[in-house]
XYZ file of C-alpha atoms in Angstrom:
305
model
C -30.484 70.391 -15.094
C -29.343 67.656 -12.726
C -25.693 68.688 -13.132
C -26.646 72.281 -12.297
C -28.700 71.012 -9.324
C -31.852 72.592 -10.659
C -33.336 69.117 -10.516
C -32.706 66.717 -7.633
C -33.041 63.005 -8.368
C -34.188 60.517 -5.725
C -35.081 56.865 -5.715
C -38.863 56.498 -6.025
C -39.143 54.855 -2.597
C -37.201 57.728 -1.015
C -39.874 60.123 -2.298
C -42.588 58.366 -0.286
C -41.928 59.920 3.169
C -42.373 63.573 2.167
C -45.204 62.687 -0.205
C -47.106 60.831 2.546
C -46.434 63.503 5.169
C -48.212 65.796 2.706
C -47.803 69.132 4.505
C -49.931 71.971 3.104
C -48.319 75.327 2.265
C -47.318 77.480 5.255
C -46.896 74.459 7.524
C -44.327 74.162 10.286
C -42.296 70.955 10.065
C -39.558 69.130 11.963
C -37.164 67.015 9.903
C -35.502 65.110 12.736
C -32.552 63.480 10.916
C -32.389 65.589 7.792
C -28.901 65.469 6.261
C -27.911 65.325 3.470
C -31.202 67.124 2.735
C -32.879 65.217 -0.102
C -36.180 64.766 1.741
C -35.885 68.251 3.239
C -35.732 69.789 -0.219
C -38.704 67.625 -1.275
C -40.734 68.975 1.673
C -39.780 72.546 0.741
C -40.934 71.931 -2.833
C -44.263 70.463 -1.661
C -44.877 73.623 0.390
C -43.741 75.938 -2.432
C -41.021 77.333 -0.173
C -43.573 78.614 2.355
C -43.921 77.865 6.054
C -40.849 76.745 7.975
C -38.828 73.546 8.224
C -36.646 72.893 11.271
C -33.955 70.523 9.968
C -31.767 68.705 12.513
C -28.700 66.510 12.133
C -25.789 65.806 14.449
C -23.163 65.008 11.774
C -21.070 68.102 10.964
C -19.954 67.025 7.494
C -23.448 65.947 6.421
C -24.911 69.221 7.667
C -22.442 71.176 5.528
C -23.418 69.051 2.512
C -27.096 69.743 3.243
C -26.591 73.486 3.506
C -24.869 73.463 0.128
C -27.606 71.340 -1.460
C -30.441 73.481 -0.084
C -28.689 76.622 -1.251
C -28.248 75.280 -4.782
C -31.853 74.068 -4.756
C -33.161 77.515 -3.855
C -34.687 76.331 -0.553
C -35.494 79.378 1.568
C -37.915 78.104 4.199
C -35.519 75.863 6.150
C -33.522 76.469 9.319
C -30.649 74.023 9.719
C -29.450 72.910 13.156
C -26.250 70.918 13.657
C -27.769 69.242 16.692
C -28.920 65.867 17.997
C -32.729 65.949 17.803
C -33.006 63.871 20.981
C -31.499 66.825 22.860
C -33.994 69.320 21.436
C -36.523 70.797 23.862
C -39.761 70.004 22.041
C -41.644 72.188 24.513
C -39.786 75.303 23.358
C -41.973 78.140 22.023
C -40.301 78.116 18.613
C -41.705 74.607 17.965
C -45.187 75.366 19.281
C -46.673 75.530 15.762
C -45.068 72.355 14.429
C -47.811 70.016 13.187
C -45.783 67.709 10.934
C -42.626 65.684 11.514
C -40.458 63.463 9.358
C -38.260 60.890 11.118
C -35.907 59.174 8.678
C -33.250 58.075 11.189
C -29.895 56.322 10.870
C -30.467 52.696 9.868
C -28.595 49.656 8.594
C -29.094 50.744 4.973
C -29.787 47.103 4.163
C -32.341 48.074 1.509
C -29.905 49.978 -0.682
C -29.288 47.848 -3.752
C -25.538 48.420 -3.827
C -25.353 46.782 -0.380
C -26.519 43.430 -1.689
C -24.675 41.363 0.901
C -27.716 41.209 3.182
C -30.068 40.490 0.281
C -28.055 37.464 -0.802
C -27.686 35.966 2.661
C -24.729 37.919 4.013
C -24.150 38.242 7.722
C -26.517 40.359 9.803
C -25.270 42.010 12.981
C -28.278 41.507 15.277
C -26.692 43.496 18.114
C -26.200 46.510 15.838
C -29.775 46.200 14.573
C -31.171 46.195 18.118
C -29.129 49.300 18.987
C -30.368 51.056 15.848
C -33.976 50.055 16.567
C -33.731 51.478 20.067
C -32.458 54.805 18.686
C -35.120 54.847 15.978
C -37.972 54.303 18.459
C -36.578 57.001 20.757
C -36.483 59.511 17.898
C -40.086 58.820 16.853
C -41.353 59.073 20.432
C -39.421 62.296 20.970
C -41.008 63.782 17.842
C -44.422 62.787 19.178
C -43.777 64.940 22.248
C -44.132 68.072 20.084
C -47.287 69.632 21.607
C -49.095 70.547 18.369
C -47.960 67.603 16.248
C -50.709 66.075 14.101
C -48.843 63.757 11.734
C -45.455 62.024 11.674
C -43.860 59.786 9.069
C -41.287 57.167 10.031
C -39.132 55.699 7.268
C -35.989 53.616 6.763
C -34.011 52.240 3.853
C -33.868 48.923 5.704
C -35.424 45.563 4.912
C -35.190 44.288 8.494
C -38.297 43.787 10.603
C -36.281 44.824 13.674
C -35.907 48.358 12.303
C -39.372 48.545 10.794
C -42.480 46.829 12.181
C -40.857 46.176 15.565
C -40.062 49.882 15.952
C -43.666 50.796 15.116
C -44.911 48.244 17.661
C -42.569 49.683 20.300
C -43.830 53.224 19.649
C -47.499 52.194 19.811
C -46.841 50.349 23.074
C -45.493 53.487 24.762
C -47.469 56.285 23.061
C -51.252 56.207 23.367
C -52.071 59.522 21.650
C -50.863 58.441 18.182
C -51.958 55.599 15.894
C -50.946 54.234 12.494
C -52.929 55.796 9.656
C -55.039 53.188 7.868
C -55.318 52.716 4.096
C -52.228 54.753 3.181
C -51.545 54.796 -0.585
C -53.750 51.769 -1.384
C -52.375 51.458 -4.919
C -48.977 50.539 -3.474
C -49.079 46.743 -3.378
C -46.132 45.954 -1.124
C -47.262 46.240 2.481
C -45.814 45.620 5.953
C -45.630 42.220 7.646
C -49.124 40.737 8.098
C -48.069 39.260 11.448
C -48.778 42.707 12.892
C -52.257 44.155 13.193
C -51.033 47.435 11.672
C -48.819 45.709 9.080
C -51.127 46.150 6.086
C -51.221 49.909 6.740
C -47.437 50.255 6.368
C -45.541 50.352 3.076
C -42.569 48.284 2.022
C -40.451 48.524 -1.114
C -38.587 45.603 -2.648
C -36.034 45.902 -5.507
C -37.418 42.768 -7.140
C -41.030 43.984 -7.051
C -41.110 47.779 -6.992
C -37.965 48.568 -9.008
C -36.664 50.638 -6.084
C -34.348 50.288 -3.150
C -35.647 48.343 -0.170
C -37.655 50.738 1.985
C -40.226 50.982 4.783
C -42.738 53.727 5.665
C -45.270 54.109 8.478
C -47.540 57.132 8.932
C -48.794 58.098 12.387
C -51.531 60.581 13.249
C -52.642 62.039 16.544
C -55.697 60.425 18.110
C -58.502 62.983 18.332
C -61.987 63.376 19.803
C -63.419 60.672 22.025
C -60.414 58.372 21.670
C -58.068 61.182 22.650
C -60.157 61.790 25.766
C -59.963 58.073 26.563
C -56.205 58.205 26.146
C -56.022 61.266 28.387
C -58.194 59.557 31.024
C -56.030 56.485 30.735
C -52.992 58.666 31.309
C -54.662 60.293 34.312
C -55.512 56.870 35.724
C -51.923 55.811 35.299
C -50.824 59.033 36.965
C -53.321 58.508 39.792
C -52.138 54.927 40.172
C -48.546 56.115 40.401
C -49.608 58.737 42.960
C -51.429 56.104 45.015
C -48.408 53.838 44.829
C -46.158 56.693 45.911
C -48.500 57.564 48.784
C -48.652 53.887 49.762
C -44.883 53.756 49.777
C -44.788 56.868 51.960
C -47.318 55.345 54.365
C -45.396 52.087 54.461
C -42.239 54.032 55.148
C -43.917 55.936 58.004
C -45.255 52.694 59.481
C -41.817 51.152 59.199
C -40.250 54.166 60.891
C -42.810 54.026 63.704
C -42.221 50.316 64.037
C -38.495 50.935 64.253
C -39.070 53.599 66.935
C -41.337 51.208 68.850
C -38.801 48.422 68.539
C -36.066 50.785 69.703
C -38.228 51.805 72.670
C -38.882 48.197 73.576
C -35.207 47.400 73.270
C -34.339 50.334 75.526
C -36.923 49.221 78.080
C -35.626 45.654 77.978
C -32.074 46.897 78.208
C -32.958 49.126 81.161
C -34.875 46.290 82.846
C -32.002 43.903 82.248
C -29.540 46.405 83.663
C -31.705 46.875 86.746
C -31.997 43.113 87.173
C -28.222 42.751 86.855
C -27.741 45.524 89.407
C -30.183 43.821 91.792
C -28.423 40.491 91.317
C -25.050 42.113 91.943
C -26.384 43.813 95.101
C -27.758 40.487 96.347
C -24.417 38.811 95.736
C -22.547 41.568 97.534
C -24.922 41.348 100.485
C -24.576 37.601 100.590
C -20.816 37.972 100.424
C -20.805 40.463 103.270
C -22.982 38.203 105.386
C -20.719 35.287 104.617
C -17.757 37.426 105.605
C -19.320 38.293 108.912
C -20.043 34.652 109.618
C -16.484 33.769 108.729
C -15.038 36.293 111.158
C -17.329 35.019 113.934
C -16.186 31.465 113.356
C -12.550 32.553 113.451
C -13.146 34.442 116.637
C -14.767 31.379 118.137
C -11.809 29.231 117.049
C -9.409 31.664 118.633
C -11.365 31.510 121.835
């Protein structure tokens, strides 16, 4: 069955994202970084091939592999886009019904058992991790801009805090209308770092404890009701504050322009006054010179006489 692709095998930890997203039949879903399609096919199975999945990936070769896999798996509810999800217009009408999103972005892959170098103390490229974390946070936040989104799952096959809890913290810092879902899969013992307030609500997988690859999962849900109103008011206050600051800047600019005009006027007046004074001084000198000249001629005349 596996050889014929009637059955698709995944690591147990890799099954968590789709399972925790838990979309009901006939849902509309975005799979932001979907290739090679393992989790996409899992989502299709959970929905019994109903609804619609918008599957995005920018890598041409991986997209072709995904199309082949989905075809062999009998997946019929998925539209595949060879496109960078960050460039997708989430406000487009075709995504207006999307209520669920899965973001399983590019990561270091440090949790995959066959890459044991990082598990046994191999070198870690911190610069690369920070670049990956920045991309990961951007992808989650972009997914959260889908207007009807209710639930989003973020997952990595990384063991690094930089790509996991730190990304969640970054998202929560910038997005007020989503929060981490509490009490997710309580029977799963391995949780996120307890140095974060939300840590215990995230899931981690560890080869030595869960018999899986290293993995991380966080589930976000949209804030509703009174808290959503508070978030909206908070956003309005921020917007009003920005507007006030902009207006203040405009006023300051006008005052500065007026001040410059006044200064220019004063300078012109001073310049004009100075010119007049110089002209008066010059006239006085010329008059004095003429009078001196007259006196000189008189004296010469007297000497001649």
